[in-house]
Structure formats: C-alpha cells, structure tokens
Amino acid sequence: MTLSPLTRRLLALITGVALLVVYAPLMLVLLNSFNTSQSFAWPPTGLTTRWWQAAWESQGARAAIWTSVEVAVLATAIALVLGTMAALALQRFAFFGRDFVSLLIILPIALPGVVTGIALANAFTTMIGIELGFFTLVVSHATFCIVTVFNNAVARLRRLGGNLEEASMDLGAGTFRTFFKITLPMLRSSLLAGGLLAFALSFDEIIVTTFTVGQGIQTLPIWIYQNLFRPNQAPVVNVVAAALIVLSVVPIWIAQRLAGTDESVAAAH
Amino acid sequence: MSGVLHRHPRLRLGLLLGPPMLWLGVAYLGALAALFITALWTADGFTGNIQREWTLDNFKDVFSLEVYRTITIRTLLTAVAVTVIDAALAFPVALYMAKVASPRAQRLLVIAILTPLWASYLVKAYAWRGMFSADGPIAWLADPFGLSTPGYGLVATVVTLAYLWLPYMILPMYAGLERLPNSLLEASADLGAGARVTLRRVVLPVLFPAVVAGSIFTFSLTLGDYIAVKIVGGTNQMLGNVIYDNVLTGNNLPFAAAVSTIPVVIMLVYLAAVRRTGALDNL
C-alpha cells in the first residue's frame, strides 16, 4: 500500500489538529493562571502574577505537596523491590501458573480504580480493623505501582536474555553476586524508568486515594479536588494546575536522557 | 546461603515469587474476595455499622431498581463511546507517526503524545472544565455561529474522558504499525491489492491486538471514573459515583460492594475474551 500524497497530507492535517486539541486545554490553564479575571473570562482582559504569589504562600498546597512526595517515594520503593522480584521470577523461570501470576500483576490497573479503592478500604476497615491513614495510603499506592516497574524490568530481561548471568554463575559467582554485579546493572535504566512512572502514577492518583486516605491527610490531588469548586480558591488551584503542567516536562526529559544512554549502550555492543 | 540457593533453583523461584505473591495474590486478591463477601452483608441504616448477616438484598436492589440499570447502561455506553472515539482518532495519528513522518519528526511526535500523560489527570479534567465553561473558549468560538457551549453534561464527560485516555490508544497502535515492515505493504500493492484491501488484510490484523490493548485502558478507566464526571459531567452519575457516594456519604459499604461487582465482572469477561488475541503481552 502506497499512501497517495493527498492521504499523506490529510494524515498530517489530522495529526496537527489532534495535537492542537491535546495542547489547547493545557495552554488554557497556563494562560488562565495569569488571567486577572477570577472567573477566567475568555479572552483574558488582563494579565497578572498575583495568583502565582498567592499560590506560593498557600500553606495547604505546600503541606499537600509534601504528603504526596512522601507517599510516592515509599510506594515507589516498595514497587521497585516487588516488581523486580516478580519480573525475575517470571522471566527467568518456567513454572505452572505463570500466566495467572502475570495476570495478577496487571489486575490492579486492569480493574477500575474505584474497585481497587473500595476493596482495599473495605479490607482495611471491616476485615482487618486498621484505621485509614498514611500507612493504608502507601499500601494501596504500592499495589498499583508494582506493574509499571514489572513491565519495564520484564521487557529489559526479555531483550537481554540470560547468557551473561549464566556465564557469571559458570565462572563461580554466587546467586547474590551475580544479581548485584550482572543483573542489577543491566536492569538499572529500566528500573529508573519504571520507578519514575510509578512515582508519577502515585503522585497523581486520586481515585484509589479518596477511598484509602482517611481523615486528616491531604495529598496534592485531594487538595486540588477539595478546592476545585470553591470560587475564591479557583485562581490558586489554577496556578497549582499550571505548575504541575510545567513540571510534567521533567520526567519526560529524564526518560529521554535514559533512552539516550540506552542507545549508546546498545551502540557500544 | 548463596550456595544453597545456587543448587536449588526452585527455592530461588519461591523466594523471588513469595513477597510479590503475598502482596498481590493474598492481600489484593483477598481484598477483592472480601469485597464480594461484604456485598452479601448489610449495613445498619442508622449507624452504618456492618452486620454480618447473609443476604442477597444488595444484589437484588442493584439489578431490580431502575436507577441502577440506567446508570449501568449510561456508564457502559460512555465507555464504548470513549473507546470508539479514541480508536478512530488514534488510527490516523498513529499511521502518520509510523509511516509518513520522518524519523526525527517521529521521535518528536512520540514525545508530544507522551508529555500530556505525565500531566496530572485531575489537572486535565480541570482544564476541560475551563474549556466548557459558560465564558470559556468553546463558548467564545461557538458564539459567532449562533451556537453555545454544550456545558457540563454527558457530552463534556465523553470528550474529557476520550481526551484523557487518547495516548493509551495512540501508543500501542503506533508501536504495532511501527513493527509492520514497509516491504509488506509494498508486497501487498505489488500483488495487486488496492489500499482498501491492504488495509483490511495486512494493516488491520497487526493493528487489532494494539487496539484491544488500548481499549483495556480506555474501557477500564472509563468504567471506574467518577472524578471527571463530577468535574465536567454536571449532575450525571456513573457507576463510580454510586460506589463512592455509598461508601463515603451513604455509609452503606455492602451496597457499594455489590455495585462494584458490575465493573469487575465486565472487565473480567473482557480480559478473558481478549486473552487469546495476545493483547495482554502488549500492555
């Protein structure tokens, strides 16, 4: 099938329009963070940095950011350990029930978030009798973060095969030595990518969070959500949203750097 | 220790698999099972305390009351609409990225599609609230044509959800098309197939698992969403809202548990149906 010049131009046009639609709402949030109108009248009547200043001084937003970072760091750490273990087990061993295990790992993201949320909340409160709070939040976030680490690690292990590990074992290195000297360095950039994704997933999560957070703790998404419908808080919420859009470029940049080093590693082989 | 592990691969496997299985197999699956059990109990209407008496009343209510049937159908139709819109939009974009764009443009386009994925879900839903607002850009654009913004409602919900999950559809489609060698398309043309036949017999079979993989996300994420509906959906309710309201304000966890079995059953049937296509390996 050769695409005619007309088709090519049409495809380019559709892609262009799609990108425009993808970025227009994000640009609107950025622009509105400078809009003098508190109700975001369009087109803006004037520009101001007042809201950015107000957001910078917002205690609630600051505290919420810290809570989110703490939860995301802990959830990512758990996901890194469990995800790597599961990836090694599934990629380096053949055993009965392998398909079931891999299905089990994707289940927390394949099932709707409300289901995971209510199931965990119910298990914590009515079954075990733990009060909802920071601990339950970290546990629930780690549950759906495992899969991102797992996916990245499995893809890498599949691509590299087990030859180097076998060689290491044949040369007399033990299980742990082989893991730390051979397997882990091979996995490093994929674990970084998976960990980054897990962090972002946890930092951003709201659906499971609303069920397992309990009273008194506010993550950043919860803070945004609770202030979203308050007219006098609207400009500050909008600034936080704008800041998050700007910050979302950072992980992309890191991921590109990681991909870059991978390519140079591949080229060196 | 290391030597023992070295001689016993099964022990190594057990130690590797043990912790993740305790977490996901015992704790998570256990929680899902417990949810189903809770659905068979009742809550005290006054205090919200759970009474461990076995009853099927929750399920009877879910299936017999008109409201819940309407909400279930609305949620399902929304999920289907979002999936179809995303697939239809993602195809030309993925085709352009994989088969028309230069390698450099290809890399940039992948970044352009990926970047919004890192932006917060809540922020994106919120952004559409701004787009659809009474004095927002859509109203401003529509006004000269004598039209107005559709406002907050089902249309806004479908648009917002389709927007949110679009990258999940574009990326697997792009990956699928990228793996399809150009020589295969040329061979098809050389053998006399027109664009339409090639599309049906060469491109579509490659694309199908990718669409299925993407649809798992668009479907599941839509079925469970209740935040976007609250932000742009006006007074419309989805299954997620019923679950949330019953847990947090209605104090009726058993009933919420019964409602939440609906999306679980839908997703499990869906996953079982698509397992043969090999789409699960593409996730």
Coordinates of C-alpha atoms in Angstrom, one line a residue:
Chain A
M1 CA 0.0 0.0 0.0
T2 CA 1.5 3.3 -1.0
L3 CA -0.1 6.3 0.6
S4 CA -1.1 8.9 -2.0
P5 CA 0.2 12.5 -1.5
L6 CA -3.3 13.5 -0.7
T7 CA -3.7 10.9 2.0
R8 CA -0.3 11.8 3.5
R9 CA -1.4 15.5 3.6
L10 CA -4.7 14.5 5.2
L11 CA -3.0 12.4 7.8
A12 CA -0.6 15.3 8.6
L13 CA -3.6 17.6 9.0
I14 CA -5.5 15.3 11.3
T15 CA -2.3 14.8 13.4
G16 CA -1.8 18.5 13.6
V17 CA -5.4 19.1 14.7
A18 CA -5.2 16.3 17.2
L19 CA -2.0 17.8 18.8
L20 CA -3.8 21.2 18.9
V21 CA -6.7 19.7 20.7
V22 CA -4.3 17.9 23.1
Y23 CA -2.4 21.0 24.0
A24 CA -5.2 23.7 23.9
P25 CA -6.7 22.9 27.3
L26 CA -3.3 22.7 28.9
M27 CA -2.3 26.1 27.4
L28 CA -5.6 27.5 28.6
V29 CA -4.7 26.5 32.2
L30 CA -1.3 28.1 31.8
L31 CA -2.8 31.3 30.4
N32 CA -5.6 31.5 33.0
S33 CA -3.0 31.3 35.8
F34 CA -2.2 34.9 34.7
N35 CA -5.8 35.9 34.0
T36 CA -6.9 38.9 36.0
S37 CA -10.5 37.7 36.0
Q38 CA -11.2 35.5 38.9
S39 CA -13.8 33.5 36.9
F40 CA -11.4 33.1 34.0
A41 CA -13.3 35.1 31.4
W42 CA -12.2 34.4 27.9
P43 CA -10.4 36.1 26.2
P44 CA -8.5 37.4 29.2
T45 CA -8.9 41.1 30.0
G46 CA -5.5 41.5 31.5
L47 CA -2.5 39.6 32.9
T48 CA -1.2 39.4 36.5
T49 CA 1.2 37.4 38.6
R50 CA -0.9 37.9 41.7
W51 CA -2.3 34.3 41.7
W52 CA 1.2 32.8 41.5
Q53 CA 2.2 34.8 44.5
A54 CA -1.0 33.7 46.4
A55 CA -0.3 30.1 45.5
W56 CA 3.3 30.3 46.6
E57 CA 2.1 31.4 50.0
S58 CA -0.7 28.7 50.3
Q59 CA 0.1 26.6 53.3
G60 CA -2.5 23.9 52.4
A61 CA -0.9 23.4 48.9
R62 CA 2.6 23.2 50.4
A63 CA 1.7 20.6 53.0
A64 CA -0.2 18.6 50.4
I65 CA 2.8 18.5 48.1
W66 CA 5.0 17.1 50.8
T67 CA 2.5 14.4 51.7
S68 CA 2.2 13.4 48.1
V69 CA 6.0 13.2 47.7
E70 CA 6.4 11.1 50.9
V71 CA 3.7 8.6 49.7
A72 CA 5.0 8.4 46.2
V73 CA 8.6 7.8 47.4
L74 CA 7.6 5.0 49.7
A75 CA 5.2 3.4 47.2
T76 CA 7.8 3.6 44.5
A77 CA 10.4 1.9 46.8
I78 CA 8.1 -1.0 47.6
A79 CA 7.1 -1.3 43.9
L80 CA 10.8 -1.4 42.8
V81 CA 11.5 -4.3 45.1
L82 CA 8.4 -6.3 44.5
G83 CA 8.3 -5.5 40.7
T84 CA 11.9 -6.6 40.2
M85 CA 11.4 -9.8 42.1
A86 CA 8.3 -10.7 40.1
A87 CA 10.0 -9.8 36.8
L88 CA 12.9 -12.1 37.6
A89 CA 10.7 -14.9 38.6
L90 CA 8.5 -14.7 35.5
Q91 CA 11.3 -14.1 33.0
R92 CA 14.0 -16.4 34.3
F93 CA 11.9 -19.4 35.4
A94 CA 9.2 -21.6 33.8
F95 CA 6.6 -22.8 36.2
F96 CA 2.9 -23.8 36.4
G97 CA 0.6 -20.8 36.8
R98 CA 2.9 -18.3 35.1
D99 CA 0.1 -16.8 33.1
F100 CA -2.0 -16.5 36.2
V101 CA 0.7 -14.6 38.0
S102 CA 1.3 -12.2 35.2
L103 CA -2.5 -11.5 35.0
L104 CA -2.5 -10.9 38.8
I105 CA 0.2 -8.3 38.4
I106 CA -1.7 -6.3 35.8
L107 CA -5.0 -6.7 37.7
P108 CA -4.7 -3.6 39.9
I109 CA -4.5 -1.4 36.7
A110 CA -6.8 -3.5 34.6
L111 CA -9.6 -3.3 37.1
P112 CA -11.3 0.2 37.5
G113 CA -9.7 2.3 40.2
V114 CA -12.9 2.5 42.3
V115 CA -12.9 -1.3 42.7
T116 CA -9.3 -1.4 43.9
G117 CA -10.1 1.6 46.2
I118 CA -13.2 0.2 47.8
A119 CA -11.7 -3.4 48.0
L120 CA -8.7 -2.1 49.9
A121 CA -10.6 0.3 52.1
N122 CA -13.1 -2.5 53.0
A123 CA -10.3 -4.9 53.7
F124 CA -8.5 -2.4 56.0
T125 CA -11.5 -1.2 57.9
T126 CA -14.0 -4.0 58.1
M127 CA -11.8 -7.1 57.7
I128 CA -8.5 -6.2 59.5
G129 CA -9.6 -3.3 61.5
I130 CA -6.8 -0.8 60.6
E131 CA -7.7 2.9 60.7
L132 CA -7.3 4.6 57.3
G133 CA -4.3 6.9 57.2
F134 CA -0.8 7.3 55.9
F135 CA 0.0 3.6 56.1
T136 CA -3.1 2.4 54.2
L137 CA -2.4 5.1 51.6
V138 CA 1.1 3.8 50.9
V139 CA 0.0 0.2 50.7
S140 CA -2.7 1.0 48.2
H141 CA -0.4 3.1 46.1
A142 CA 2.3 0.4 46.0
T143 CA -0.3 -2.1 44.8
F144 CA -0.9 -0.4 41.5
C145 CA 2.7 0.8 41.1
I146 CA 4.2 -2.7 41.0
V147 CA 3.0 -3.3 37.5
T148 CA 4.9 -0.3 36.0
V149 CA 8.3 -1.5 37.4
F150 CA 7.4 -5.0 36.5
N151 CA 6.7 -4.1 32.8
N152 CA 9.9 -2.2 32.4
A153 CA 12.0 -4.9 34.0
V154 CA 10.4 -7.7 32.1
A155 CA 10.9 -6.0 28.8
R156 CA 14.6 -5.5 29.6
L157 CA 15.2 -9.0 30.8
R158 CA 13.5 -10.5 27.7
R159 CA 15.6 -8.4 25.4
L160 CA 18.9 -9.2 27.1
G161 CA 18.4 -12.9 27.7
G162 CA 20.2 -14.9 30.4
N163 CA 23.6 -15.6 28.9
L164 CA 25.6 -13.1 30.9
E165 CA 24.1 -14.4 34.1
E166 CA 24.8 -18.0 33.2
A167 CA 28.4 -17.0 32.3
S168 CA 28.7 -15.3 35.7
M169 CA 27.4 -18.4 37.5
D170 CA 29.7 -20.7 35.4
L171 CA 32.6 -18.6 36.5
G172 CA 31.8 -19.3 40.1
A173 CA 29.8 -16.2 41.2
G174 CA 27.0 -17.0 43.6
T175 CA 23.4 -16.0 43.3
F176 CA 23.7 -12.7 45.1
R177 CA 27.0 -11.7 43.5
T178 CA 25.5 -12.4 40.0
F179 CA 22.5 -10.3 40.9
F180 CA 24.4 -7.3 42.1
K181 CA 27.2 -7.5 39.6
I182 CA 25.4 -8.5 36.5
T183 CA 21.6 -8.4 36.6
L184 CA 21.1 -5.2 38.5
P185 CA 23.5 -3.1 36.4
M186 CA 21.7 -4.5 33.3
L187 CA 18.4 -3.5 34.7
R188 CA 19.4 -0.1 36.1
S189 CA 18.0 2.2 33.5
S190 CA 14.8 0.2 33.0
L191 CA 14.2 0.3 36.8
L192 CA 14.8 4.0 36.8
A193 CA 12.2 4.4 34.0
G194 CA 9.8 2.1 35.8
G195 CA 10.4 3.9 39.1
L196 CA 9.8 7.3 37.5
L197 CA 6.5 6.1 36.1
A198 CA 5.5 4.6 39.5
F199 CA 6.3 7.9 41.2
A200 CA 4.3 9.9 38.7
L201 CA 1.4 7.4 39.0
S202 CA 1.3 7.7 42.7
F203 CA 1.8 11.4 42.9
D204 CA -1.1 11.9 40.5
E205 CA -3.5 9.3 41.8
I206 CA -6.9 10.4 43.2
I207 CA -9.4 7.6 42.7
V208 CA -8.0 4.9 44.9
T209 CA -6.7 7.7 47.2
T210 CA -10.1 9.0 48.1
F211 CA -11.1 5.6 49.4
T212 CA -7.9 4.8 51.4
V213 CA -6.7 8.2 52.6
G214 CA -8.9 8.6 55.7
Q215 CA -9.4 11.8 57.5
G216 CA -6.8 14.5 58.2
I217 CA -4.4 13.6 55.4
Q218 CA -4.3 15.6 52.1
T219 CA -2.3 14.6 49.1
L220 CA -1.9 17.2 46.4
P221 CA -4.7 15.8 44.1
I222 CA -7.0 15.6 47.1
W223 CA -6.2 19.2 47.9
I224 CA -6.9 20.3 44.4
Y225 CA -10.1 18.4 44.3
Q226 CA -11.4 19.8 47.5
N227 CA -10.6 23.4 46.5
L228 CA -11.8 23.0 42.9
F229 CA -15.4 24.1 43.5
R230 CA -14.6 27.0 45.8
P231 CA -14.9 30.1 43.7
N232 CA -12.5 32.2 45.8
Q233 CA -9.8 29.4 45.7
A234 CA -10.2 29.0 41.9
P235 CA -7.2 31.1 40.8
V236 CA -4.8 29.4 43.3
V237 CA -6.0 26.0 42.2
N238 CA -5.4 27.0 38.7
V239 CA -1.8 28.1 39.4
V240 CA -1.1 24.8 41.1
A241 CA -2.5 23.1 38.0
A242 CA -0.3 25.2 35.7
A243 CA 2.7 24.5 37.8
L244 CA 2.0 20.7 37.5
I245 CA 1.7 21.0 33.8
V246 CA 5.1 22.8 33.6
L247 CA 6.7 20.2 35.9
S248 CA 5.4 17.3 33.8
V249 CA 8.1 18.1 31.3
V250 CA 10.8 17.0 33.8
P251 CA 10.1 13.2 33.8
I252 CA 9.9 13.3 30.0
W253 CA 13.3 14.9 29.9
I254 CA 14.7 12.3 32.3
A255 CA 13.1 9.5 30.3
Q256 CA 14.6 10.9 27.1
R257 CA 18.1 11.0 28.7
L258 CA 17.6 7.4 29.9
A259 CA 16.6 6.3 26.4
G260 CA 19.7 8.2 25.1
T261 CA 22.1 6.3 27.3
D262 CA 20.4 3.0 26.4
E263 CA 21.0 3.7 22.7
S264 CA 24.7 4.5 23.4
V265 CA 24.9 1.2 25.4
A266 CA 23.4 -0.7 22.5
A267 CA 25.8 1.0 20.1
A268 CA 28.8 0.0 22.2
H269 CA 27.9 -3.7 22.0
Chain B
M1 CA 23.2 -19.3 51.8
S2 CA 24.3 -18.4 48.3
G3 CA 25.4 -21.9 47.6
V4 CA 22.1 -23.4 48.8
L5 CA 20.2 -21.0 46.5
H6 CA 22.5 -21.9 43.7
R7 CA 21.8 -25.6 43.9
H8 CA 18.1 -25.2 44.3
P9 CA 16.5 -23.1 41.5
R10 CA 13.0 -23.9 42.9
L11 CA 13.9 -22.3 46.2
R12 CA 15.2 -19.3 44.3
L13 CA 12.0 -19.1 42.4
G14 CA 10.0 -19.4 45.7
L15 CA 11.9 -16.6 47.4
L16 CA 11.5 -14.4 44.4
L17 CA 7.9 -15.0 43.9
G18 CA 6.9 -15.2 47.6
P19 CA 6.8 -11.5 48.5
P20 CA 5.0 -10.2 45.4
M21 CA 2.5 -13.1 45.6
L22 CA 1.9 -12.3 49.3
W23 CA 1.1 -8.8 48.3
L24 CA -0.9 -9.3 45.2
G25 CA -2.1 -12.9 45.5
V26 CA -3.0 -12.9 49.1
A27 CA -3.6 -9.3 50.2
Y28 CA -5.0 -7.8 47.0
L29 CA -7.0 -10.9 45.7
G30 CA -8.0 -11.4 49.3
A31 CA -9.3 -7.8 49.4
L32 CA -11.3 -8.4 46.2
A33 CA -12.8 -11.6 47.7
A34 CA -13.6 -9.9 50.9
L35 CA -15.4 -7.2 48.9
F36 CA -17.6 -9.8 47.4
I37 CA -18.3 -11.2 50.8
T38 CA -19.1 -7.8 52.2
A39 CA -21.6 -7.4 49.4
L40 CA -23.6 -10.3 50.9
W41 CA -23.8 -8.5 54.3
T42 CA -25.9 -5.4 55.3
A43 CA -25.2 -2.1 56.9
D44 CA -27.2 -0.8 59.8
G45 CA -29.3 2.0 58.2
F46 CA -28.7 4.3 61.1
T47 CA -25.1 3.9 62.2
G48 CA -23.6 2.4 59.0
N49 CA -22.1 -0.4 61.0
I50 CA -21.8 -3.6 59.1
Q51 CA -23.9 -6.5 60.2
R52 CA -22.7 -9.9 59.3
E53 CA -25.9 -11.5 58.2
W54 CA -26.0 -13.2 54.9
T55 CA -28.4 -11.7 52.4
L56 CA -28.8 -11.2 48.6
D57 CA -30.7 -8.0 49.0
N58 CA -27.9 -5.7 47.8
F59 CA -27.7 -7.6 44.5
K60 CA -31.5 -7.7 44.2
D61 CA -31.5 -3.9 44.6
V62 CA -28.8 -3.4 42.1
F63 CA -30.4 -5.4 39.4
S64 CA -34.1 -4.6 40.0
L65 CA -34.0 -0.9 40.7
E66 CA -34.5 1.2 37.6
V67 CA -31.9 3.9 38.6
Y68 CA -29.0 1.5 38.8
R69 CA -29.9 -0.1 35.5
T70 CA -29.9 3.3 33.9
I71 CA -26.6 4.3 35.4
T72 CA -25.0 1.0 34.4
I73 CA -26.1 1.4 30.8
R74 CA -25.0 5.0 30.8
T75 CA -21.6 4.0 32.1
L76 CA -21.2 1.2 29.6
L77 CA -22.3 3.4 26.7
T78 CA -19.9 6.1 27.8
A79 CA -17.1 3.6 27.9
V80 CA -17.9 2.3 24.4
A81 CA -18.2 5.8 23.0
V82 CA -14.9 6.9 24.6
T83 CA -13.2 3.7 23.2
V84 CA -14.6 4.2 19.7
I85 CA -13.7 7.9 19.6
D86 CA -10.2 7.2 20.8
A87 CA -9.6 4.3 18.3
A88 CA -11.0 6.4 15.4
L89 CA -8.8 9.4 16.4
A90 CA -5.7 7.4 17.2
F91 CA -5.6 5.5 13.9
P92 CA -4.7 8.4 11.5
V93 CA -2.3 9.9 14.1
A94 CA -0.5 6.6 14.6
L95 CA -0.4 5.9 10.9
Y96 CA 1.1 9.3 10.3
M97 CA 3.6 8.8 13.0
A98 CA 4.7 5.3 11.9
K99 CA 4.5 5.5 8.1
V100 CA 4.7 9.2 7.0
A101 CA 6.7 11.2 9.4
S102 CA 10.5 11.4 9.1
P103 CA 12.5 9.6 11.9
R104 CA 13.2 12.9 13.6
A105 CA 9.6 14.0 13.4
Q106 CA 8.6 10.6 14.7
R107 CA 10.7 11.0 17.8
L108 CA 9.3 14.4 18.5
L109 CA 5.7 13.3 17.9
V110 CA 6.2 10.4 20.4
I111 CA 7.3 13.0 23.0
A112 CA 4.4 15.3 22.1
I113 CA 2.0 12.5 22.7
L114 CA 3.7 11.2 25.8
T115 CA 4.1 14.6 27.6
P116 CA 0.4 15.1 28.4
L117 CA 0.4 11.6 30.0
W118 CA 2.7 12.9 32.7
A119 CA 0.5 15.9 33.4
S120 CA -1.9 15.3 36.3
Y121 CA -5.2 13.5 35.5
L122 CA -7.0 16.0 37.7
V123 CA -5.4 19.0 36.0
K124 CA -6.5 17.7 32.6
A125 CA -10.1 17.2 33.7
Y126 CA -10.0 20.6 35.3
A127 CA -8.6 22.1 32.1
W128 CA -11.7 20.9 30.2
R129 CA -13.9 22.5 32.9
G130 CA -12.3 25.7 31.8
M131 CA -12.9 24.9 28.1
F132 CA -16.5 24.1 28.5
S133 CA -17.4 26.9 31.0
A134 CA -20.0 29.4 30.1
D135 CA -17.5 32.2 29.3
G136 CA -14.7 29.8 28.2
P137 CA -13.0 29.4 24.8
I138 CA -15.6 26.9 23.4
A139 CA -18.4 29.3 24.1
W140 CA -16.3 32.1 22.6
L141 CA -15.6 30.1 19.4
A142 CA -19.2 28.9 19.0
D143 CA -20.8 32.2 19.7
P144 CA -20.3 33.8 16.2
F145 CA -22.1 30.8 14.7
G146 CA -25.0 31.3 17.0
L147 CA -24.1 28.2 18.9
S148 CA -23.3 27.8 22.6
T149 CA -21.1 25.5 24.7
P150 CA -22.6 22.1 25.4
G151 CA -22.0 23.0 29.1
Y152 CA -21.3 20.4 31.8
G153 CA -23.0 17.2 30.9
L154 CA -22.6 13.8 29.2
V155 CA -21.1 15.3 26.1
A156 CA -18.4 17.1 28.1
T157 CA -17.8 13.9 30.0
V158 CA -17.3 11.8 26.9
V159 CA -15.0 14.5 25.4
T160 CA -12.9 14.8 28.6
L161 CA -12.6 11.1 29.1
A162 CA -11.7 10.5 25.4
Y163 CA -9.1 13.3 25.8
L164 CA -7.7 11.8 29.0
W165 CA -7.2 8.2 27.6
L166 CA -6.2 9.1 24.0
P167 CA -2.5 8.5 24.4
Y168 CA -3.2 5.0 25.8
M169 CA -4.7 4.2 22.4
I170 CA -2.2 6.0 20.2
L171 CA 0.9 4.5 21.7
P172 CA 0.1 0.8 21.3
M173 CA -1.3 1.5 17.8
Y174 CA 1.9 3.3 16.8
A175 CA 4.0 0.5 18.2
G176 CA 2.0 -2.0 16.2
L177 CA 2.3 -0.1 13.0
E178 CA 5.9 0.7 13.5
R179 CA 6.7 -3.1 13.7
L180 CA 4.8 -3.6 10.4
P181 CA 7.6 -3.5 7.7
N182 CA 7.0 -1.2 4.7
S183 CA 8.1 -4.1 2.4
L184 CA 5.0 -6.0 3.5
L185 CA 2.8 -3.0 2.4
E186 CA 4.7 -2.8 -0.9
A187 CA 4.4 -6.5 -1.5
S188 CA 0.7 -6.3 -1.0
A189 CA 0.5 -3.4 -3.5
D190 CA 2.7 -5.3 -6.0
L191 CA 0.5 -8.3 -5.8
G192 CA -2.4 -6.1 -6.9
A193 CA -4.1 -5.2 -3.7
G194 CA -5.6 -1.7 -3.5
A195 CA -5.3 0.5 -0.5
R196 CA -8.5 -0.8 0.9
V197 CA -7.7 -4.5 0.6
T198 CA -4.2 -3.9 2.1
L199 CA -5.7 -2.0 5.0
R200 CA -8.1 -4.9 5.7
R201 CA -5.8 -7.8 5.2
V202 CA -2.4 -6.5 6.2
V203 CA -2.7 -3.5 8.4
L204 CA -5.8 -4.4 10.4
P205 CA -4.6 -7.9 11.7
V206 CA -1.5 -6.1 13.0
L207 CA -3.5 -3.3 14.5
F208 CA -6.1 -5.4 16.2
P209 CA -4.1 -6.6 19.2
A210 CA -2.9 -3.0 19.7
V211 CA -6.5 -1.6 19.7
V212 CA -7.5 -4.3 22.1
A213 CA -4.6 -3.4 24.4
G214 CA -5.5 0.2 24.2
S215 CA -9.2 -0.5 24.8
I216 CA -8.5 -2.3 28.1
F217 CA -7.3 1.0 29.4
T218 CA -9.9 3.2 27.8
F219 CA -12.7 0.8 28.9
S220 CA -11.5 0.1 32.4
L221 CA -10.5 3.7 33.2
T222 CA -13.9 5.0 32.0
L223 CA -15.9 2.3 33.9
G224 CA -14.2 3.3 37.1
D225 CA -14.1 7.0 36.7
Y226 CA -16.1 9.3 38.9
I227 CA -13.9 12.4 39.3
A228 CA -14.1 13.6 35.7
V229 CA -17.9 13.2 35.8
K230 CA -18.1 15.3 38.9
I231 CA -15.9 18.0 37.3
V232 CA -17.5 18.3 33.9
G233 CA -20.5 16.0 34.0
G234 CA -23.0 18.2 35.8
T235 CA -25.5 16.1 37.7
N236 CA -24.9 12.9 35.7
Q237 CA -23.9 9.9 37.7
M238 CA -21.7 6.9 36.7
L239 CA -21.2 3.6 38.5
G240 CA -18.2 5.1 40.2
N241 CA -20.3 7.9 41.7
V242 CA -22.8 5.4 43.1
I243 CA -20.0 3.4 44.7
Y244 CA -18.2 6.5 46.1
D245 CA -21.4 8.1 47.4
N246 CA -22.5 4.9 49.1
V247 CA -19.1 4.4 50.8
L248 CA -18.3 8.0 51.9
T249 CA -21.6 9.7 52.3
G250 CA -24.3 7.0 52.3
N251 CA -22.4 4.8 54.8
N252 CA -23.5 1.7 53.0
L253 CA -20.4 -0.3 52.2
P254 CA -22.2 -3.6 51.5
F255 CA -24.3 -2.0 48.8
A256 CA -21.3 -0.2 47.3
A257 CA -19.6 -3.5 47.2
A258 CA -22.5 -5.1 45.3
V259 CA -22.4 -2.2 42.8
S260 CA -18.7 -2.6 42.3
T261 CA -19.0 -6.2 41.2
I262 CA -20.6 -4.9 38.0
P263 CA -17.4 -3.3 36.6
V264 CA -15.3 -6.2 37.9
V265 CA -17.5 -8.7 36.0
I266 CA -17.4 -6.6 32.9
M267 CA -13.6 -6.3 33.0
L268 CA -13.0 -10.0 33.8
V269 CA -15.3 -11.0 30.9
Y270 CA -13.4 -8.6 28.7
L271 CA -10.0 -9.7 29.8
A272 CA -10.9 -13.4 29.3
A273 CA -12.3 -12.6 25.8
V274 CA -9.1 -10.8 24.7
R275 CA -6.6 -13.1 26.3
R276 CA -6.4 -15.2 23.1
T277 CA -5.6 -12.2 20.9
G278 CA -2.2 -11.8 22.7
A279 CA -3.1 -8.2 23.6
L280 CA -2.2 -8.8 27.2
D281 CA 1.5 -9.2 26.2
N282 CA 1.4 -5.7 24.7
L283 CA 0.5 -3.9 27.9

